[in-house]
C-alpha positions as a printed Julia matrix, in Angstrom:
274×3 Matrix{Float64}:
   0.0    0.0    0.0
   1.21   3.58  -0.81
   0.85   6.72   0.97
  -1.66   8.72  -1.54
  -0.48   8.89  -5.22
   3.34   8.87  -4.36
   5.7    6.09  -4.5
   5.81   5.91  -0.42
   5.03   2.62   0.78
   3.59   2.68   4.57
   2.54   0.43   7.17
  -1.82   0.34   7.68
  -3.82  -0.25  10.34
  -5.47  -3.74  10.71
  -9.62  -2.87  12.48
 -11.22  -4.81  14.56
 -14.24  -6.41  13.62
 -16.32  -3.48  15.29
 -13.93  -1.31  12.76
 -11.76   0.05  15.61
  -7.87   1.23  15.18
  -6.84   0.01  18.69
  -7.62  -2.19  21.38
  -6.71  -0.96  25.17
  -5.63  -3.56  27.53
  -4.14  -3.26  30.84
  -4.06   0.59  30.68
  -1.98   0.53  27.46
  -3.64   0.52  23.56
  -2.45  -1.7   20.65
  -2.75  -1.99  17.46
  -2.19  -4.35  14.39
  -0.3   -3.24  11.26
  -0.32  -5.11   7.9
   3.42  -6.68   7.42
   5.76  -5.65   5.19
   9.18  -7.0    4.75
  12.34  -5.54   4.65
  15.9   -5.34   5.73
  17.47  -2.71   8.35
  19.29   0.34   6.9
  23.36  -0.57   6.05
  25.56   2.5    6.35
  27.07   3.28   2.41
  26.51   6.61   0.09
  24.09   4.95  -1.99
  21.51   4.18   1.24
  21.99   7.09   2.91
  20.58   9.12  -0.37
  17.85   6.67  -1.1
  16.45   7.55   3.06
  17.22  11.3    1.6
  15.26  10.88  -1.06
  12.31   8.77   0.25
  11.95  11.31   3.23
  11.5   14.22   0.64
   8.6   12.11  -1.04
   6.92  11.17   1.92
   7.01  15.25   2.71
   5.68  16.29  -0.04
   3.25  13.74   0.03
   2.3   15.54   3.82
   1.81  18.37   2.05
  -0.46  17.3   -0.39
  -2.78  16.3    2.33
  -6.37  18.54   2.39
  -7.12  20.59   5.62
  -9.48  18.28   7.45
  -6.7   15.55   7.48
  -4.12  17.87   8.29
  -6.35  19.42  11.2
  -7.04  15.48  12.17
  -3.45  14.89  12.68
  -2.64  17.58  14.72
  -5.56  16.93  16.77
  -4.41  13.38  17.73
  -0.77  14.25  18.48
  -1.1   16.77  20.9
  -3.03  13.42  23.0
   0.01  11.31  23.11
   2.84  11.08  25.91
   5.42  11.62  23.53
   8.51  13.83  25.07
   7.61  16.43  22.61
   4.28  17.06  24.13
   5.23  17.07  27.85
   8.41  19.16  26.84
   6.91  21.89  24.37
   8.52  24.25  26.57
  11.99  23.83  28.89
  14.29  25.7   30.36
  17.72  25.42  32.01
  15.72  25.52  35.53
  14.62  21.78  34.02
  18.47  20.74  34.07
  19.44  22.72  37.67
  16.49  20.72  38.73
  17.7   17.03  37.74
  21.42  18.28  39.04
  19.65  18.74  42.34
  17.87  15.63  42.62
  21.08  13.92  41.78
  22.95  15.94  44.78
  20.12  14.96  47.0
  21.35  11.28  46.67
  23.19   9.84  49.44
  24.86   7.78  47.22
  26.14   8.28  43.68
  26.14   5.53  40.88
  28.18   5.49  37.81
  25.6    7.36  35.38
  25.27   9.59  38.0
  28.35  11.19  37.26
  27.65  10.68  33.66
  24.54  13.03  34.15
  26.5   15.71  35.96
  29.59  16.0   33.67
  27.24  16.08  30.96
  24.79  19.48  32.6
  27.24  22.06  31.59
  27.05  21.07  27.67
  22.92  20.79  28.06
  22.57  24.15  29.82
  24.82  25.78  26.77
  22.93  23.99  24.18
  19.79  25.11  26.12
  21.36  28.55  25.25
  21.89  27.89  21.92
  18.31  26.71  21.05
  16.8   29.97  22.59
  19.08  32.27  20.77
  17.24  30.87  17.84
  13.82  30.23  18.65
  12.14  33.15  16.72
  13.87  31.85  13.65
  12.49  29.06  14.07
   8.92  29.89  14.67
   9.47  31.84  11.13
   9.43  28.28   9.4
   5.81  27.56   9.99
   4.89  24.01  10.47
   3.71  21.26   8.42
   2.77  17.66   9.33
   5.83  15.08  10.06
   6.45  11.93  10.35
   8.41  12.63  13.93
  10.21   9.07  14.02
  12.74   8.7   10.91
  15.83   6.39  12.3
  16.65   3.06  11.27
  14.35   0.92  12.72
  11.19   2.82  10.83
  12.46   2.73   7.36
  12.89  -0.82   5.62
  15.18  -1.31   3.25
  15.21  -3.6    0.26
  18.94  -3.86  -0.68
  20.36  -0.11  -0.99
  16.79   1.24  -1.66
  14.2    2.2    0.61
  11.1   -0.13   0.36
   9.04   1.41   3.38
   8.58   4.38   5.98
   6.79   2.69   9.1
   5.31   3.87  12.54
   3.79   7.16  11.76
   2.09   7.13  15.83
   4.03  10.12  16.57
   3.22  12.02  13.48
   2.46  15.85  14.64
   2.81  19.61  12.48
   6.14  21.03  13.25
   8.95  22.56  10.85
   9.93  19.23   8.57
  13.6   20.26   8.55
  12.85  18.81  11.89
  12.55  15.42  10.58
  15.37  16.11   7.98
  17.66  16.74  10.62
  16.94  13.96  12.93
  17.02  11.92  10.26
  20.59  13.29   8.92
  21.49  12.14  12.31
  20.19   9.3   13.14
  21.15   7.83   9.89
  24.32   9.06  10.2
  25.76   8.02  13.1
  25.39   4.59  12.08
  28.51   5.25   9.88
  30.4    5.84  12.9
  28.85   3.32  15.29
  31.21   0.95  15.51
  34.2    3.44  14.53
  34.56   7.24  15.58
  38.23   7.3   14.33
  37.06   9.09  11.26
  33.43  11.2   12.56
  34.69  14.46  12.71
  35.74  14.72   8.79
  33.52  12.38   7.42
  30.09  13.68   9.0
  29.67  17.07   7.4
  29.98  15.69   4.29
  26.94  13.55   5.37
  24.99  16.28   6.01
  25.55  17.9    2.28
  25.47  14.51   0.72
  21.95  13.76   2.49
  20.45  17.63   1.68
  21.36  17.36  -1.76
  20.09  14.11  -1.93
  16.16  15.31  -0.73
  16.62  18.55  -2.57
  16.58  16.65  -6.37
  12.89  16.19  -5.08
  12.42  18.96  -2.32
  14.56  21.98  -2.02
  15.46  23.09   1.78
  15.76  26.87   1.19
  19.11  27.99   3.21
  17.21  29.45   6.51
  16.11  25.66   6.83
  19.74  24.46   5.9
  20.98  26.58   8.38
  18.61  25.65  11.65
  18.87  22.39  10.99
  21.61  21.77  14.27
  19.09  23.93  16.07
  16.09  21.76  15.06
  17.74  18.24  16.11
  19.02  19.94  19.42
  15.94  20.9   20.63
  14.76  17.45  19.16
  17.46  15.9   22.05
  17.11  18.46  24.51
  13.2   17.28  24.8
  14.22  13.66  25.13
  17.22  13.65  27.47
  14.79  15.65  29.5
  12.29  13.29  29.52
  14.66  10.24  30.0
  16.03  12.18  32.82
  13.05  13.06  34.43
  12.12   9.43  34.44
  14.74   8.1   36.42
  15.2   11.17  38.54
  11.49  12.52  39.56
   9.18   9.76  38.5
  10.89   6.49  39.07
  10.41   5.67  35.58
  13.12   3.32  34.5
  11.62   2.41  30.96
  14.68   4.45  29.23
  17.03   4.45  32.13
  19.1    1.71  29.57
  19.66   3.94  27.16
  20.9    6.72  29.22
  24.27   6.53  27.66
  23.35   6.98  24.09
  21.01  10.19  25.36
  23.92  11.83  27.26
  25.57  11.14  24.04
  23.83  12.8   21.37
  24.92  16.71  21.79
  28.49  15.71  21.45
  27.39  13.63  18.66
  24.75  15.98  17.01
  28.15  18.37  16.61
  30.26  16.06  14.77
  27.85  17.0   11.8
  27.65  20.31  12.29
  30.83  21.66  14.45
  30.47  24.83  15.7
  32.62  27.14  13.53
């Protein structure tokens, strides 16, 4: 199944036999997709341009969507947990106040002191993104997809055969998605290898822009927001990861607290700060 009249082939909801989308058990809903096979993205040029290029479709598929539907979306989003609904605003009181709880502790583990070393780079990035918030309210929004990393786009060979789990689809700026996708993407280059990140990344980032723009230009205010965008993207989850371990005893992400506390110093391998 495709995603309107554009080669973008998506995931679709299996109903119930009463027609529903979702069934709610034990205080949590569920729902049934049709399968479709694939393989998991494999780090080369030719990959990485195909996810480029199957993100731009999938966009302007989004905004060939009529009113009602895009009204619909935004409606359900702003009803879902996600981080980017319980963080729409933060501040670097939000940081001060994990630091605190973390003091408060009468003894200190390991990521502890992973989570304090790492407070002075959050509260500068926090910085960072407000120095550049009114530029970014200048890009309007537009529905996205929300989710674009490896695990939501199937491959078949070097080619993209599907874009999955749209559940956290919402209207923001969709250089949003291109940059969390430019880095989420990316970094699988280096996963296994950092030894060559900090020259190889930025040519990432121009080899995945150029890649979407064949089918849907960035203009160069988007270009240049983009480490903005993904920051604040990070900023919103390490705060809610955080916040789960620290004020509400909610361990659900506390395993991948490392790869969170990682992703600023990551997120400006791509684009160093000149």
């Amino acid at each position: 199944k495709y995603f309107g009249d554009r080669p973008v082939k998506v995931s679709h909801v299996i109903p119930d036999k009463e027609g529903g989308l979702y069934v709610e058990y034990g205080g949590f809903k569920y729902a049934a997709f049709d399968f479709i096979d694939g393989q998991h993205f494999v780090p080369n040029e030719v990959s990485f341009s195909a996810v480029a290029s199957a993100i731009a479709a999938l966009h302007a598929t989004f905004n060939s969507l009529d009113e009602n539907s895009v009204a619909y979306i935004d409606k359900l989003s702003v009803l879902t947990g996600n981080y980017f609904n319980k963080y729409k605003h933060y501040s670097s009181e939000d940081f001060y106040a994990i630091r605190d709880a973390i003091n408060r502790k009468a003894e200190k583990t390991e990521s502890d002191f992973a989570v304090l070393s790492k407070l002075p780079l959050f509260l500068g990035t926090v910085a960072e993104v407000k120095e550049y918030e009114d530029d970014v309210k200048k890009l309007g929004k537009q529905v996205i997809h929300s989710d674009l990393h490896p695990h939501n786009i199937l491959m078949n060979g070097d080619q993209v055969d599907a874009i999955i789990d749209f559940d956290s689809m919402r209207l923001s700026q969709q250089a949003r998605d291109v940059a969390f996708a430019i880095y989420r993407f990316g970094r699988q280059f280096f996963v296994d290898d950092n030894s060559n990140v900090k020259e190889e990344a930025p040519r990432l980032v121009k080899l995945f822009i150029d890649s979407y723009g064949v089918t849907k230009k960035l203009s160069e205010k988007e270009i240049g927001l983009l480490p903005i965008l993904v920051k604040d993207e990070f900023l919103k989850k390490i705060l809610f990861v955080l916040n789960g371990v620290y004020a509400e005893s909610n361990f659900a992400w506390a395993k991948d607290l490392g790869k969170f506390l990682a992703a600023i110093d990551e997120i400006n391998y791509f684009w160093p700060k000149k």
